N, CA, C and O atoms as a DFTB+ gen file, in Angstrom:
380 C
 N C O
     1  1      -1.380      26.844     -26.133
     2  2      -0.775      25.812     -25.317
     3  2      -0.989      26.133     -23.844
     4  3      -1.181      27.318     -23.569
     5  1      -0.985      25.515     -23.167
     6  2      -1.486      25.183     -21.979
     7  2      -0.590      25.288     -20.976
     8  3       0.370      24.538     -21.152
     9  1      -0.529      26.031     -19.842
    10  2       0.217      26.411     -18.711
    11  2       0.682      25.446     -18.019
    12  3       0.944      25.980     -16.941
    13  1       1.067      23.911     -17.917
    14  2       0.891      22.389     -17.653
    15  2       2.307      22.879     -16.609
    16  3       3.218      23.555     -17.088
    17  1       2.308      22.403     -15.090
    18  2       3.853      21.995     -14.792
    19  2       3.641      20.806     -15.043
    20  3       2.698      20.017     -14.982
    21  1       5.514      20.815     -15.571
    22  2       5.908      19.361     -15.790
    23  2       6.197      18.204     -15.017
    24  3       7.020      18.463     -14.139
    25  1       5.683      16.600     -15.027
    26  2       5.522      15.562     -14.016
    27  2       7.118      15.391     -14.003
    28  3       7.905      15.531     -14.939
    29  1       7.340      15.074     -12.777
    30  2       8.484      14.299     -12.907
    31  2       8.280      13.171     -12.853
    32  3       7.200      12.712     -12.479
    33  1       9.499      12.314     -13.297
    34  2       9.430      10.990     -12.569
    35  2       9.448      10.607     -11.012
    36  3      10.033      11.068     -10.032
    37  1       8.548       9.558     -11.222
    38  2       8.408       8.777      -9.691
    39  2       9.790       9.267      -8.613
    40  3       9.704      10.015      -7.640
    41  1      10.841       8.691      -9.060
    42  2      12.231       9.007      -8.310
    43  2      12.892      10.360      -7.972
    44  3      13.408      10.571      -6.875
    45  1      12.852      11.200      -8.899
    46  2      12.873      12.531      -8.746
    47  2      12.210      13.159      -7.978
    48  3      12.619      14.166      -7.401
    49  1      10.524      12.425      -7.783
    50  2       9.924      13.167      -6.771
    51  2      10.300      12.925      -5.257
    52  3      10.284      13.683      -4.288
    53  1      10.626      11.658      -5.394
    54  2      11.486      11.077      -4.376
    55  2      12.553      11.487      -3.589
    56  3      12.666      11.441      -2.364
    57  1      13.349      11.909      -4.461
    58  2      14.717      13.137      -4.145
    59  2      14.517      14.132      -3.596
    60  3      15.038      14.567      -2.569
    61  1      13.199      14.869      -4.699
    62  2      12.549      16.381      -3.530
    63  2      12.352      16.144      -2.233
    64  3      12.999      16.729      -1.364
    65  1      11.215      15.046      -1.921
    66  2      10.595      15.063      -0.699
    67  2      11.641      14.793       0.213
    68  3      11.766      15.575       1.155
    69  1      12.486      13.751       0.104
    70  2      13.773      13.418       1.277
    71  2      14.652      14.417       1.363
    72  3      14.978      14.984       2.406
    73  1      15.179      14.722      -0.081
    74  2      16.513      15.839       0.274
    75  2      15.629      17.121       0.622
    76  3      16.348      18.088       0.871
    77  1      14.799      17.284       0.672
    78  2      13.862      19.027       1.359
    79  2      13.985      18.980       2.802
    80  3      14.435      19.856       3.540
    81  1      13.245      17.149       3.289
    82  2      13.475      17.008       4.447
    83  2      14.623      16.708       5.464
    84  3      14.677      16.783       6.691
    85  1      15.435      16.375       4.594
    86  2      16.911      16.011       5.018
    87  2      17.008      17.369       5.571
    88  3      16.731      17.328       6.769
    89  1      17.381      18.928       5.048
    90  2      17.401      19.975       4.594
    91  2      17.070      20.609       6.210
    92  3      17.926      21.140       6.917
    93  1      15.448      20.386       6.633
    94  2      14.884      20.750       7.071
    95  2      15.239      19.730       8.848
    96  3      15.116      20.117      10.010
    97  1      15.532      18.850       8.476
    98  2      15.860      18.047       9.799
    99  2      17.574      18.321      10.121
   100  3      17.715      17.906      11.272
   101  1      18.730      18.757       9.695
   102  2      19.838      19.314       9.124
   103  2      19.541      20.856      10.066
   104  3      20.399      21.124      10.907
   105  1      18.204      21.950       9.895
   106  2      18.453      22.886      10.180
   107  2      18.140      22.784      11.238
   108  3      19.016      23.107      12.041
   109  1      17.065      22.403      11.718
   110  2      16.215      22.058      12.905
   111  2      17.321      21.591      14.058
   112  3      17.217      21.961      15.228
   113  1      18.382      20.739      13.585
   114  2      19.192      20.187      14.190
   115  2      20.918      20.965      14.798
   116  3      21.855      20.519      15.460
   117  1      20.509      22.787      13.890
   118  2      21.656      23.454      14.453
   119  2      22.579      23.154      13.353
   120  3      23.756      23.252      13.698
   121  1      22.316      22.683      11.643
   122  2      23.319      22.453      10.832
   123  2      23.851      21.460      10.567
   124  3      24.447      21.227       9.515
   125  1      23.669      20.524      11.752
   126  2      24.597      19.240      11.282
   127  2      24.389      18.005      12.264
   128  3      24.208      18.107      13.478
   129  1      24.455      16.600      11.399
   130  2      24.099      15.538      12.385
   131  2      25.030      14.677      12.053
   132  3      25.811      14.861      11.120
   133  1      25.012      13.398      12.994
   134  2      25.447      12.301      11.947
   135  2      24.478      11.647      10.516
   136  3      23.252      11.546      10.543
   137  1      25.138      11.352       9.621
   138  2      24.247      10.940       8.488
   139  2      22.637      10.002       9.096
   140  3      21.464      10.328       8.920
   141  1      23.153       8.909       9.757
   142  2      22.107       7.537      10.063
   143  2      21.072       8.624      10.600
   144  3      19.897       8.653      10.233
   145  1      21.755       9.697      11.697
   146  2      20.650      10.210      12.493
   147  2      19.526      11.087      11.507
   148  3      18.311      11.165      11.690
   149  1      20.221      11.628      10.562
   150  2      19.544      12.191       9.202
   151  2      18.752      10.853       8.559
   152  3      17.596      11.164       8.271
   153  1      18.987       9.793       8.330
   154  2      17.985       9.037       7.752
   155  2      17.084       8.673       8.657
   156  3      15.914       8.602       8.281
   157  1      17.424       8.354      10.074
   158  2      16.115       8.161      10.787
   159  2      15.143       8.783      11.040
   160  3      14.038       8.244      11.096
   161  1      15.354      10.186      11.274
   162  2      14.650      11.528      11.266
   163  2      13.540      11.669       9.577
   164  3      12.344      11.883       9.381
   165  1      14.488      11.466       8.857
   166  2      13.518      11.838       7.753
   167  2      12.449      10.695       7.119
   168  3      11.680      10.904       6.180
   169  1      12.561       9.739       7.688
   170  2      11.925       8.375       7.644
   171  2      10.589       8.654       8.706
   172  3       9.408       8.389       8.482
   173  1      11.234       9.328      10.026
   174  2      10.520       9.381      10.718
   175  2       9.161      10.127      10.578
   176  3       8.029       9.822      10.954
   177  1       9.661      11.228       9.896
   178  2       9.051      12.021       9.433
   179  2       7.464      12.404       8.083
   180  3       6.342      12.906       8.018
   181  1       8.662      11.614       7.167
   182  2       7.666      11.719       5.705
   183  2       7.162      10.487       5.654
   184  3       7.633       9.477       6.177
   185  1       6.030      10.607       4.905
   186  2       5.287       9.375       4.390
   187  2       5.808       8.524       2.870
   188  3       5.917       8.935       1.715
   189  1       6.001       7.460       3.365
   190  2       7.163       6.884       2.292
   191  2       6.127       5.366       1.894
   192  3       5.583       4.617       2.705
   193  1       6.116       5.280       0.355
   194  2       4.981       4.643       0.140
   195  2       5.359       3.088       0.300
   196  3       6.127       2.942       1.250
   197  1       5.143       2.264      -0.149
   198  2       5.610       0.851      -0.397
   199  2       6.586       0.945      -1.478
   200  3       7.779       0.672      -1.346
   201  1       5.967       1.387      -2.672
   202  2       7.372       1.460      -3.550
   203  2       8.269       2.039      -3.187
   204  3       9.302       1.426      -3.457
   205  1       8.514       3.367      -2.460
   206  2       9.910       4.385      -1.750
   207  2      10.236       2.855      -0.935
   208  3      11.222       3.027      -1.652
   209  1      10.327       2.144      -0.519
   210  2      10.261       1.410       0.629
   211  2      11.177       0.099       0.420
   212  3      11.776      -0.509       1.307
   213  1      11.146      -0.217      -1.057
   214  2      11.321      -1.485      -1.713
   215  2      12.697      -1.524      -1.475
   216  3      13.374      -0.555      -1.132
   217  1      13.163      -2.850      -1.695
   218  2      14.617      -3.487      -1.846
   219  2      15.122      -3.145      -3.262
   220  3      14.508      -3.984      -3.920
   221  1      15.906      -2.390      -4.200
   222  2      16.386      -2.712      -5.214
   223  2      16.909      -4.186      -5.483
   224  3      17.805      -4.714      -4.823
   225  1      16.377      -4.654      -6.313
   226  2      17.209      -6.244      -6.773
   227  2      18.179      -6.840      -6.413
   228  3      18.419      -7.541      -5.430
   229  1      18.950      -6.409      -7.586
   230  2      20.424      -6.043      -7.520
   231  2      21.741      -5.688      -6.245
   232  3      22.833      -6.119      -5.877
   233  1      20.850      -4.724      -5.963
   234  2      21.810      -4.319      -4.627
   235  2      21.186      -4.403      -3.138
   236  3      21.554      -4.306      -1.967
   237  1      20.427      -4.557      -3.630
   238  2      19.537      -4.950      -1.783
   239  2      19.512      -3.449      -1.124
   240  3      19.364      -3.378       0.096
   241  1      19.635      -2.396      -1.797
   242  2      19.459      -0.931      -1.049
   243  2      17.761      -0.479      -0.998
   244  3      16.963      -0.477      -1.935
   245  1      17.612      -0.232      -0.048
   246  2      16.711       0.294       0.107
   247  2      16.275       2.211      -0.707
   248  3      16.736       3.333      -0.495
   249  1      15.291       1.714      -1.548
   250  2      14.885       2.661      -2.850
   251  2      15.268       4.138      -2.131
   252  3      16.304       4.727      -2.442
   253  1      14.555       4.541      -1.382
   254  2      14.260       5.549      -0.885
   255  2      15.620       6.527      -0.142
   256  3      15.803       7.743      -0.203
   257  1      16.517       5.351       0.618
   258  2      17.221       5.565       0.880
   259  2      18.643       6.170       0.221
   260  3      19.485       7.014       0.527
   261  1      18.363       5.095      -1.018
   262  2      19.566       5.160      -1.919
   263  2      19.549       6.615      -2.909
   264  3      20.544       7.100      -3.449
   265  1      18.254       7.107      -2.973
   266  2      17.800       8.036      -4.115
   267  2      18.654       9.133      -3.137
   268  3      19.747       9.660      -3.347
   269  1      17.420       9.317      -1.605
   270  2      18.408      10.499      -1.062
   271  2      20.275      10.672      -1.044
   272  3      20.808      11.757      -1.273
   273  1      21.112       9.332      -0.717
   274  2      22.183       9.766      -0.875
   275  2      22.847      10.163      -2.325
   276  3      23.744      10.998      -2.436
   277  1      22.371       9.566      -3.224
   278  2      22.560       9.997      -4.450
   279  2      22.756      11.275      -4.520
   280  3      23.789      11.903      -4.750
   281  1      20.994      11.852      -4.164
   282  2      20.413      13.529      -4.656
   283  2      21.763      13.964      -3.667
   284  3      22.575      14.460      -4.449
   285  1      22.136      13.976      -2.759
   286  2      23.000      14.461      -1.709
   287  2      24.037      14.908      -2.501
   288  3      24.555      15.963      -2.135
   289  1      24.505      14.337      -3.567
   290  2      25.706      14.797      -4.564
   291  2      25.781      15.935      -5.129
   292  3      26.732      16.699      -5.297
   293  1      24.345      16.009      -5.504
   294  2      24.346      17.099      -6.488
   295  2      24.466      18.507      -5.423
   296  3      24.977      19.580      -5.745
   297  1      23.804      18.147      -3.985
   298  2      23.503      19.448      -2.935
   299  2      25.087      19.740      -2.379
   300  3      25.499      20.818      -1.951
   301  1      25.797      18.573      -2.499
   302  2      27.300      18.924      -2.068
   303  2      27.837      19.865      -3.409
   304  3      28.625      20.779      -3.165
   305  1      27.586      19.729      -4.218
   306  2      28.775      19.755      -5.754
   307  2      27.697      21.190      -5.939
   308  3      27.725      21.443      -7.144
   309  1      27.058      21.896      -5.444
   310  2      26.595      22.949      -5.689
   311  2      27.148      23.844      -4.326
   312  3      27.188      25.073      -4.384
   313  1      27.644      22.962      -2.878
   314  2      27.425      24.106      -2.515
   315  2      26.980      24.159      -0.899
   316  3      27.480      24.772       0.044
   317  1      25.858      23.282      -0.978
   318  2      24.937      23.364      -0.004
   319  2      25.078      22.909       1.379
   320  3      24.775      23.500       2.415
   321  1      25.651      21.624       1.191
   322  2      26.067      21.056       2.767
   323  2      27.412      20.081       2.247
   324  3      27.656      19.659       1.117
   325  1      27.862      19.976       3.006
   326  2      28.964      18.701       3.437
   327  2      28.483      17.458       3.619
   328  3      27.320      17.196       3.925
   329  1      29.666      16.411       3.373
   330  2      29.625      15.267       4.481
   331  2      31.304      14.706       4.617
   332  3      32.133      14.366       3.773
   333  1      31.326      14.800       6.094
   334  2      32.625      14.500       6.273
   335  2      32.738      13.285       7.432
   336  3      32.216      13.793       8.424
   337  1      33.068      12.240       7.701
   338  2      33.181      10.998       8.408
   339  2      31.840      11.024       8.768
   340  3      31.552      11.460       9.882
   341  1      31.038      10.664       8.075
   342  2      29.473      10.452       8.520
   343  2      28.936      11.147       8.757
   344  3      27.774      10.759       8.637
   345  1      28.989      12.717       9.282
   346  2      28.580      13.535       9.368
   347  2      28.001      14.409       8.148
   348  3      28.645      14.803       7.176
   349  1      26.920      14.578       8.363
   350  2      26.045      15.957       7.631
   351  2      25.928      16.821       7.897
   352  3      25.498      17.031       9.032
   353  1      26.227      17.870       7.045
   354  2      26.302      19.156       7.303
   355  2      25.876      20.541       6.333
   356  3      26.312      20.622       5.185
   357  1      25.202      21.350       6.773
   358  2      24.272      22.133       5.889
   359  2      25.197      23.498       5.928
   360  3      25.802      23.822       6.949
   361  1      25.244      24.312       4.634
   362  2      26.609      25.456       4.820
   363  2      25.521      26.520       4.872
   364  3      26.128      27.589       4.942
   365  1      24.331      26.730       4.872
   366  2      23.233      27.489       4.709
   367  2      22.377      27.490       5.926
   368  3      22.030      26.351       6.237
   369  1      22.001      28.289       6.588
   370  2      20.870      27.900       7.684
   371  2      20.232      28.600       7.518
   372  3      20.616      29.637       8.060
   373  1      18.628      28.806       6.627
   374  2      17.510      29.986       6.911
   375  2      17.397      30.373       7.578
   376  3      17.095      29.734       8.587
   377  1      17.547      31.868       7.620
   378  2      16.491      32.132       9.032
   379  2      14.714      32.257       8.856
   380  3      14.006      32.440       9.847
C-alpha cells in the first residue's frame, strides 16, 4: 500500500488556509485585533478562488468567510486564541 496523504475536502482546505492565516496576521499584529480587521487582512492576503468567494444560498454568507469563523471554534475550544466583543485574540505567540 502506498504512502498517499489524505485529500481533504474542498472546505477543510479552506479552514487551513484562512485559520493559518488568521493565525499569522493575529501574530504579526502583537496577538490581537479586532475580528473585521482579521478578515480584511486575511482576504487581503490569500488567494481566494471564485468558489471560496461565493454567496451560500440560504444564508447569503459569504463561503470563505463563514468556514473561517466556524474553524475559529474549534481554535478557541482547544485553547488557542479568544474572542471577546469583536476582538481576536491569539493565547500563543511564536517566536
Amino acid at each position: 500500500m502506498k504512502n498517499e496523504e489524505k485529500k481533504h475536502s474542498p472546505v477543510r482546505e479552506l479552514a487551513e488556509k484562512t485559520l493559518f492565516e488568521a493565525f499569522k496576521v493575529l501574530q504579526k499584529a502583537g496577538g490581537s485585533l479586532p475580528g473585521r480587521d482579521v478578515m480584511t487582512e486575511v482576504e487581503r492576503r490569500i488567494e481566494l478562488s471564485s468558489w471560496d468567494k461565493e454567496r451560500y444560498k440560504k444564508t447569503g454568507y459569504i463561503r470563505w468567510q463563514s468556514t473561517l469563523h466556524f474553524y475559529t471554534i474549534d481554535a478557541i475550544k482547544a485553547g488557542l486564541m479568544q474572542k471577546k466583543k469583536r476582538w481576536w485574540k491569539i493565547l500563543l505567540i511564536l517566536q
